[in-house]
PDB file of C-alpha atoms and ligand atoms in Angstrom:
ATOM      1  CA  UNK A 793      58.387  49.138 -52.600  1.00 74.00           C
ATOM      2  CA  UNK A 794      54.712  48.598 -52.325  1.00 88.00           C
ATOM      3  CA  UNK A 795      53.968  52.095 -53.565  1.00 87.00           C
ATOM      4  CA  UNK A 796      50.860  52.221 -55.573  1.00 94.00           C
ATOM      5  CA  UNK A 797      48.443  51.375 -52.837  1.00 97.00           C
ATOM      6  CA  UNK A 798      44.756  52.125 -52.375  1.00 96.00           C
ATOM      7  CA  UNK A 799      41.938  51.079 -50.158  1.00 97.00           C
ATOM      8  CA  UNK A 800      39.666  48.862 -52.077  1.00 97.00           C
ATOM      9  CA  UNK A 801      36.753  47.680 -50.004  1.00 96.00           C
ATOM     10  CA  UNK A 802      35.633  46.275 -46.654  1.00 97.00           C
ATOM     11  CA  UNK A 803      33.628  43.117 -46.590  1.00 96.00           C
ATOM     12  CA  UNK A 804      32.066  40.787 -44.092  1.00 93.00           C
ATOM     13  CA  UNK A 805      31.493  37.804 -46.304  1.00 92.00           C
ATOM     14  CA  UNK A 806      33.583  36.129 -48.842  1.00 93.00           C
ATOM     15  CA  UNK A 807      31.038  36.478 -51.721  1.00 93.00           C
ATOM     16  CA  UNK A 808      31.640  40.249 -51.630  1.00 96.00           C
ATOM     17  CA  UNK A 809      35.448  39.943 -52.224  1.00 95.00           C
ATOM     18  CA  UNK A 810      36.950  41.489 -55.355  1.00 96.00           C
ATOM     19  CA  UNK A 811      36.416  39.349 -58.436  1.00 95.00           C
ATOM     20  CA  UNK A 812      39.798  39.952 -60.099  1.00 96.00           C
ATOM     21  CA  UNK A 813      41.384  36.780 -58.838  1.00 96.00           C
ATOM     22  CA  UNK A 814      44.529  38.500 -57.928  1.00 97.00           C
ATOM     23  CA  UNK A 815      46.685  36.829 -55.215  1.00 97.00           C
ATOM     24  CA  UNK A 816      46.236  37.833 -51.648  1.00 98.00           C
ATOM     25  CA  UNK A 817      48.538  38.293 -48.656  1.00 98.00           C
ATOM     26  CA  UNK A 818      46.665  38.500 -45.390  1.00 98.00           C
ATOM     27  CA  UNK A 819      47.751  39.799 -42.029  1.00 98.00           C
ATOM     28  CA  UNK A 820      46.775  37.653 -39.078  1.00 97.00           C
ATOM     29  CA  UNK A 821      47.396  37.902 -35.336  1.00 96.00           C
ATOM     30  CA  UNK A 822      46.100  38.766 -31.975  1.00 96.00           C
ATOM     31  CA  UNK A 823      44.211  42.030 -31.514  1.00 94.00           C
ATOM     32  CA  UNK A 824      46.652  44.946 -31.011  1.00 94.00           C
ATOM     33  CA  UNK A 825      49.699  42.936 -32.202  1.00 97.00           C
ATOM     34  CA  UNK A 826      50.275  45.511 -34.874  1.00 97.00           C
ATOM     35  CA  UNK A 827      48.779  44.140 -38.180  1.00 96.00           C
ATOM     36  CA  UNK A 828      47.335  47.410 -39.474  1.00 96.00           C
ATOM     37  CA  UNK A 829      50.431  49.325 -38.441  1.00 97.00           C
ATOM     38  CA  UNK A 830      52.741  46.862 -40.219  1.00 98.00           C
ATOM     39  CA  UNK A 831      50.699  47.270 -43.359  1.00 97.00           C
ATOM     40  CA  UNK A 832      51.074  51.075 -43.205  1.00 97.00           C
ATOM     41  CA  UNK A 833      54.801  50.597 -42.677  1.00 97.00           C
ATOM     42  CA  UNK A 834      55.062  48.361 -45.678  1.00 97.00           C
ATOM     43  CA  UNK A 835      53.069  50.854 -47.727  1.00 96.00           C
ATOM     44  CA  UNK A 836      55.208  53.712 -46.337  1.00 95.00           C
ATOM     45  CA  UNK A 837      51.973  55.404 -45.386  1.00 94.00           C
ATOM     46  CA  UNK A 838      50.912  56.918 -42.014  1.00 91.00           C
ATOM     47  CA  UNK A 839      47.281  56.293 -41.845  1.00 93.00           C
ATOM     48  CA  UNK A 840      45.865  54.473 -44.826  1.00 95.00           C
ATOM     49  CA  UNK A 841      45.135  51.408 -42.725  1.00 95.00           C
ATOM     50  CA  UNK A 842      43.321  52.370 -39.508  1.00 94.00           C
ATOM     51  CA  UNK A 843      45.138  51.576 -36.275  1.00 94.00           C
ATOM     52  CA  UNK A 844      44.483  52.152 -32.691  1.00 93.00           C
ATOM     53  CA  UNK A 845      46.081  51.601 -29.273  1.00 92.00           C
ATOM     54  CA  UNK A 846      42.860  49.963 -28.158  1.00 90.00           C
ATOM     55  CA  UNK A 847      42.485  46.327 -29.255  1.00 89.00           C
ATOM     56  CA  UNK A 848      39.712  45.428 -31.542  1.00 87.00           C
ATOM     57  CA  UNK A 849      40.061  48.354 -34.007  1.00 86.00           C
ATOM     58  CA  UNK A 850      39.841  46.264 -37.292  1.00 87.00           C
ATOM     59  CA  UNK A 851      36.386  44.620 -37.370  1.00 89.00           C
ATOM     60  CA  UNK A 852      36.001  44.007 -41.103  1.00 92.00           C
ATOM     61  CA  UNK A 853      37.955  42.294 -43.840  1.00 96.00           C
ATOM     62  CA  UNK A 854      39.733  45.194 -45.545  1.00 97.00           C
ATOM     63  CA  UNK A 855      41.084  44.915 -49.021  1.00 98.00           C
ATOM     64  CA  UNK A 856      43.907  47.053 -50.324  1.00 97.00           C
ATOM     65  CA  UNK A 857      45.074  46.959 -53.914  1.00 98.00           C
ATOM     66  CA  UNK A 858      48.909  47.062 -54.283  1.00 97.00           C
ATOM     67  CA  UNK A 859      50.630  47.837 -57.537  1.00 95.00           C
ATOM     68  CA  UNK A 860      47.595  46.540 -59.405  1.00 95.00           C
ATOM     69  CA  UNK A 861      48.952  43.017 -58.819  1.00 95.00           C
ATOM     70  CA  UNK A 862      48.192  41.882 -55.329  1.00 97.00           C
ATOM     71  CA  UNK A 863      45.683  42.485 -52.531  1.00 98.00           C
ATOM     72  CA  UNK A 864      46.845  42.911 -49.086  1.00 98.00           C
ATOM     73  CA  UNK A 865      44.082  42.113 -46.629  1.00 98.00           C
ATOM     74  CA  UNK A 866      43.743  43.388 -43.181  1.00 97.00           C
ATOM     75  CA  UNK A 867      41.794  41.193 -40.824  1.00 95.00           C
ATOM     76  CA  UNK A 868      40.286  41.507 -37.299  1.00 93.00           C
ATOM     77  CA  UNK A 869      42.438  40.150 -34.545  1.00 93.00           C
ATOM     78  CA  UNK A 870      41.794  37.314 -32.194  1.00 93.00           C
ATOM     79  CA  UNK A 871      42.301  36.854 -28.413  1.00 89.00           C
ATOM     80  CA  UNK A 872      40.636  39.947 -27.221  1.00 84.00           C
ATOM     81  CA  UNK A 873      38.195  39.174 -24.499  1.00 76.00           C
ATOM     82  CA  UNK A 874      36.688  42.546 -23.673  1.00 81.00           C
ATOM     83  CA  UNK A 875      33.996  42.694 -26.260  1.00 81.00           C
ATOM     84  CA  UNK A 876      30.555  41.137 -26.338  1.00 84.00           C
ATOM     85  CA  UNK A 877      30.719  37.463 -27.025  1.00 87.00           C
ATOM     86  CA  UNK A 878      28.230  37.666 -29.962  1.00 88.00           C
ATOM     87  CA  UNK A 879      30.341  40.296 -31.735  1.00 85.00           C
ATOM     88  CA  UNK A 880      33.569  38.549 -31.094  1.00 87.00           C
ATOM     89  CA  UNK A 881      32.160  35.221 -32.419  1.00 89.00           C
ATOM     90  CA  UNK A 882      31.058  37.049 -35.591  1.00 88.00           C
ATOM     91  CA  UNK A 883      34.640  38.397 -36.229  1.00 87.00           C
ATOM     92  CA  UNK A 884      36.134  35.006 -35.511  1.00 90.00           C
ATOM     93  CA  UNK A 885      33.803  33.432 -38.002  1.00 91.00           C
ATOM     94  CA  UNK A 886      34.763  36.020 -40.627  1.00 91.00           C
ATOM     95  CA  UNK A 887      38.457  35.417 -39.950  1.00 92.00           C
ATOM     96  CA  UNK A 888      38.205  31.683 -40.066  1.00 92.00           C
ATOM     97  CA  UNK A 889      36.010  31.611 -43.180  1.00 94.00           C
ATOM     98  CA  UNK A 890      38.295  33.996 -44.985  1.00 96.00           C
ATOM     99  CA  UNK A 891      41.484  32.007 -44.193  1.00 95.00           C
ATOM    100  CA  UNK A 892      40.023  28.618 -44.915  1.00 94.00           C
ATOM    101  CA  UNK A 893      38.036  29.565 -47.988  1.00 94.00           C
ATOM    102  CA  UNK A 894      39.660  32.395 -49.955  1.00 95.00           C
ATOM    103  CA  UNK A 895      41.064  30.709 -52.986  1.00 94.00           C
ATOM    104  CA  UNK A 896      43.298  33.685 -53.782  1.00 97.00           C
ATOM    105  CA  UNK A 897      45.009  33.591 -50.408  1.00 97.00           C
ATOM    106  CA  UNK A 898      48.694  32.816 -51.192  1.00 96.00           C
ATOM    107  CA  UNK A 899      50.440  33.766 -47.926  1.00 96.00           C
ATOM    108  CA  UNK A 900      49.622  34.645 -44.402  1.00 97.00           C
ATOM    109  CA  UNK A 901      51.772  37.231 -42.632  1.00 97.00           C
ATOM    110  CA  UNK A 902      51.458  35.822 -39.127  1.00 97.00           C
ATOM    111  CA  UNK A 903      52.118  38.400 -36.492  1.00 98.00           C
ATOM    112  CA  UNK A 904      53.287  37.596 -32.924  1.00 97.00           C
ATOM    113  CA  UNK A 905      54.288  40.096 -30.244  1.00 97.00           C
ATOM    114  CA  UNK A 906      57.999  39.723 -29.801  1.00 97.00           C
ATOM    115  CA  UNK A 907      57.705  40.568 -26.109  1.00 97.00           C
ATOM    116  CA  UNK A 908      55.704  37.540 -25.038  1.00 94.00           C
ATOM    117  CA  UNK A 909      56.158  33.800 -25.339  1.00 93.00           C
ATOM    118  CA  UNK A 910      53.707  32.036 -27.581  1.00 93.00           C
ATOM    119  CA  UNK A 911      50.131  32.428 -26.206  1.00 94.00           C
ATOM    120  CA  UNK A 912      47.556  29.637 -26.500  1.00 93.00           C
ATOM    121  CA  UNK A 913      45.516  31.516 -29.186  1.00 93.00           C
ATOM    122  CA  UNK A 914      48.737  31.969 -31.297  1.00 95.00           C
ATOM    123  CA  UNK A 915      49.548  28.362 -30.909  1.00 94.00           C
ATOM    124  CA  UNK A 916      46.064  27.420 -32.048  1.00 94.00           C
ATOM    125  CA  UNK A 917      46.321  29.736 -35.040  1.00 95.00           C
ATOM    126  CA  UNK A 918      49.671  28.180 -35.938  1.00 94.00           C
ATOM    127  CA  UNK A 919      48.402  24.657 -35.670  1.00 93.00           C
ATOM    128  CA  UNK A 920      45.304  25.632 -37.740  1.00 93.00           C
ATOM    129  CA  UNK A 921      47.351  27.233 -40.457  1.00 94.00           C
ATOM    130  CA  UNK A 922      49.579  24.167 -40.675  1.00 93.00           C
ATOM    131  CA  UNK A 923      46.399  21.886 -40.750  1.00 93.00           C
ATOM    132  CA  UNK A 924      44.815  23.717 -43.621  1.00 93.00           C
ATOM    133  CA  UNK A 925      48.186  24.092 -45.329  1.00 93.00           C
ATOM    134  CA  UNK A 926      48.310  27.884 -45.884  1.00 93.00           C
ATOM    135  CA  UNK A 927      51.865  29.021 -46.189  1.00 94.00           C
ATOM    136  CA  UNK A 928      52.789  31.601 -43.570  1.00 95.00           C
ATOM    137  CA  UNK A 929      55.660  33.776 -42.616  1.00 96.00           C
ATOM    138  CA  UNK A 930      56.148  34.890 -39.075  1.00 96.00           C
ATOM    139  CA  UNK A 931      56.657  38.459 -38.085  1.00 98.00           C
ATOM    140  CA  UNK A 932      57.672  39.269 -34.484  1.00 98.00           C
ATOM    141  CA  UNK A 933      56.359  42.646 -33.810  1.00 98.00           C
ATOM    142  CA  UNK A 934      57.155  45.722 -31.681  1.00 98.00           C
ATOM    143  CA  UNK A 935      60.796  44.791 -31.377  1.00 98.00           C
ATOM    144  CA  UNK A 936      61.763  48.334 -30.571  1.00 98.00           C
ATOM    145  CA  UNK A 937      60.334  47.546 -27.085  1.00 98.00           C
ATOM    146  CA  UNK A 938      63.031  44.929 -26.509  1.00 97.00           C
ATOM    147  CA  UNK A 939      66.658  45.065 -25.554  1.00 97.00           C
ATOM    148  CA  UNK A 940      68.999  43.481 -28.045  1.00 95.00           C
ATOM    149  CA  UNK A 941      69.786  40.639 -25.745  1.00 97.00           C
ATOM    150  CA  UNK A 942      66.056  39.930 -25.164  1.00 97.00           C
ATOM    151  CA  UNK A 943      65.353  40.102 -28.870  1.00 96.00           C
ATOM    152  CA  UNK A 944      68.134  37.495 -29.654  1.00 96.00           C
ATOM    153  CA  UNK A 945      66.617  35.314 -26.992  1.00 96.00           C
ATOM    154  CA  UNK A 946      63.040  35.650 -28.406  1.00 96.00           C
ATOM    155  CA  UNK A 947      64.184  34.977 -31.910  1.00 95.00           C
ATOM    156  CA  UNK A 948      65.772  31.757 -30.709  1.00 95.00           C
ATOM    157  CA  UNK A 949      62.665  30.835 -28.703  1.00 96.00           C
ATOM    158  CA  UNK A 950      60.370  31.337 -31.696  1.00 96.00           C
ATOM    159  CA  UNK A 951      62.641  29.586 -34.272  1.00 94.00           C
ATOM    160  CA  UNK A 952      62.686  26.541 -31.921  1.00 94.00           C
ATOM    161  CA  UNK A 953      58.916  26.615 -31.508  1.00 93.00           C
ATOM    162  CA  UNK A 954      58.204  26.798 -35.175  1.00 91.00           C
ATOM    163  CA  UNK A 955      61.394  24.850 -36.296  1.00 89.00           C
ATOM    164  CA  UNK A 956      62.132  27.606 -38.887  1.00 84.00           C
ATOM    165  CA  UNK A 957      64.538  30.502 -39.436  1.00 81.00           C
ATOM    166  CA  UNK A 958      61.957  32.143 -41.522  1.00 83.00           C
ATOM    167  CA  UNK A 959      61.168  34.660 -38.821  1.00 94.00           C
ATOM    168  CA  UNK A 960      61.161  38.369 -39.319  1.00 97.00           C
ATOM    169  CA  UNK A 961      61.553  40.663 -36.269  1.00 97.00           C
ATOM    170  CA  UNK A 962      59.891  43.954 -37.173  1.00 98.00           C
ATOM    171  CA  UNK A 963      59.288  47.399 -35.728  1.00 98.00           C
ATOM    172  CA  UNK A 964      57.449  50.125 -37.387  1.00 97.00           C
ATOM    173  CA  UNK A 965      60.134  52.355 -36.095  1.00 97.00           C
ATOM    174  CA  UNK A 966      62.869  50.453 -37.860  1.00 97.00           C
ATOM    175  CA  UNK A 967      62.754  50.864 -41.619  1.00 97.00           C
ATOM    176  CA  UNK A 968      65.425  48.257 -42.193  1.00 97.00           C
ATOM    177  CA  UNK A 969      63.322  45.596 -40.567  1.00 97.00           C
ATOM    178  CA  UNK A 970      60.382  46.546 -42.632  1.00 97.00           C
ATOM    179  CA  UNK A 971      62.484  46.366 -45.907  1.00 97.00           C
ATOM    180  CA  UNK A 972      63.594  42.859 -45.029  1.00 97.00           C
ATOM    181  CA  UNK A 973      60.154  41.689 -44.761  1.00 97.00           C
ATOM    182  CA  UNK A 974      59.088  43.547 -47.844  1.00 97.00           C
ATOM    183  CA  UNK A 975      61.855  41.818 -49.800  1.00 96.00           C
ATOM    184  CA  UNK A 976      60.640  38.414 -48.638  1.00 96.00           C
ATOM    185  CA  UNK A 977      57.014  39.238 -49.623  1.00 96.00           C
ATOM    186  CA  UNK A 978      58.205  40.391 -52.990  1.00 95.00           C
ATOM    187  CA  UNK A 979      60.196  37.266 -53.564  1.00 94.00           C
ATOM    188  CA  UNK A 980      57.356  35.184 -52.608  1.00 93.00           C
ATOM    189  CA  UNK A 981      55.095  36.842 -55.113  1.00 91.00           C
ATOM    190  CA  UNK A 982      57.524  36.421 -58.041  1.00 88.00           C
TER     191      UNK A 982
HETATM  192  N1  GTP B2426      56.301  50.563 -30.222  1.00 91.51           N
HETATM  193  C1  GTP B2426      55.604  50.000 -31.265  1.00 91.51           C
HETATM  194  N2  GTP B2426      54.183  50.109 -31.261  1.00 91.51           N
HETATM  195  C2  GTP B2426      53.647  49.458 -32.335  1.00 91.51           C
HETATM  196  C3  GTP B2426      54.239  48.876 -33.304  1.00 91.51           C
HETATM  197  N3  GTP B2426      53.374  48.381 -34.194  1.00 91.51           N
HETATM  198  C4  GTP B2426      52.124  48.717 -33.750  1.00 91.51           C
HETATM  199  N4  GTP B2426      52.323  49.355 -32.570  1.00 91.51           N
HETATM  200  C5  GTP B2426      51.203  49.997 -31.803  1.00 91.51           C
HETATM  201  O1  GTP B2426      50.289  48.956 -31.362  1.00 91.51           O
HETATM  202  C6  GTP B2426      48.975  49.452 -31.383  1.00 91.51           C
HETATM  203  C7  GTP B2426      48.117  48.434 -32.150  1.00 91.51           C
HETATM  204  O2  GTP B2426      48.279  48.563 -33.517  1.00 91.51           O
HETATM  205  P1  GTP B2426      47.407  48.105 -34.638  1.00 91.51           P
HETATM  206  O3  GTP B2426      48.189  48.205 -35.888  1.00 91.51           O
HETATM  207  O4  GTP B2426      46.148  48.862 -34.564  1.00 91.51           O
HETATM  208  O5  GTP B2426      47.119  46.649 -34.256  1.00 91.51           O
HETATM  209  P2  GTP B2426      46.169  45.524 -34.904  1.00 91.51           P
HETATM  210  O6  GTP B2426      46.865  44.176 -34.846  1.00 91.51           O
HETATM  211  O7  GTP B2426      45.745  45.966 -36.232  1.00 91.51           O
HETATM  212  O8  GTP B2426      44.881  45.513 -33.898  1.00 91.51           O
HETATM  213  P3  GTP B2426      43.374  45.150 -34.212  1.00 91.51           P
HETATM  214  O9  GTP B2426      42.930  45.794 -35.466  1.00 91.51           O
HETATM  215  O10 GTP B2426      42.663  45.555 -33.021  1.00 91.51           O
HETATM  216  O11 GTP B2426      43.372  43.582 -34.360  1.00 91.51           O
HETATM  217  C8  GTP B2426      49.022  50.914 -31.872  1.00 91.51           C
HETATM  218  O12 GTP B2426      49.012  51.748 -30.793  1.00 91.51           O
HETATM  219  C9  GTP B2426      50.267  50.938 -32.578  1.00 91.51           C
HETATM  220  O13 GTP B2426      50.810  52.195 -32.626  1.00 91.51           O
HETATM  221  C10 GTP B2426      55.750  48.749 -33.342  1.00 91.51           C
HETATM  222  O14 GTP B2426      56.397  48.224 -34.122  1.00 91.51           O
HETATM  223  N5  GTP B2426      56.240  49.418 -32.260  1.00 91.51           N
HETATM  224 MG1   MG B2427      43.966  46.312 -37.121  1.00 91.51          MG
END
């Protein structure tokens, strides 16, 4: 379990990140896909990470210290059109600079909405992660909103798209799905 968790700091530029050189796992995906909620679920906390039903909730790079051994990093989402261009551009710049420049970033937890097929913005993110060589694990979110059949179909679709079976269907309403992802993250860290 990721039990000993506390909010550490919010930053807008990399020079302000913690200096302890601990490894980082970052949560990346479209706005509203469920990044902050998944972190709460992994922490077994209700509201430590701020969530919202309106896209665009996370606007800063938020650091959480976990078990004094790893940082979990909540990031702003992408793909949300309904905000002023200038502000959106600033978030994207933060996001891209964090992913490409944070030396401690070990793993990206890449969240994709299980209900949809891959969107252009997700495809771009995937290609970019592959290009810069950051390891990532895919979490298909909100699976409680799908029937069993549809979920099987979506899993197959995404494993073919990404040529991997390393795909974790998750729902914050299904503890077992969270435990499986948690196990994977733990193994990765060890
Ligand atoms: N049904 C269901 N709803 C979920 C799940 N995960 C997240 N949500 C809902 O989706 C909405 C967005 O969740 P957030 O965790 O704030 O999403 P985010 O990716 O952090 O969004 P931004 O910070 O805006 O980029 C909230 O209303 C959550 O309650 C899930 O597994 N199942
Ligand atoms: Mg968020």
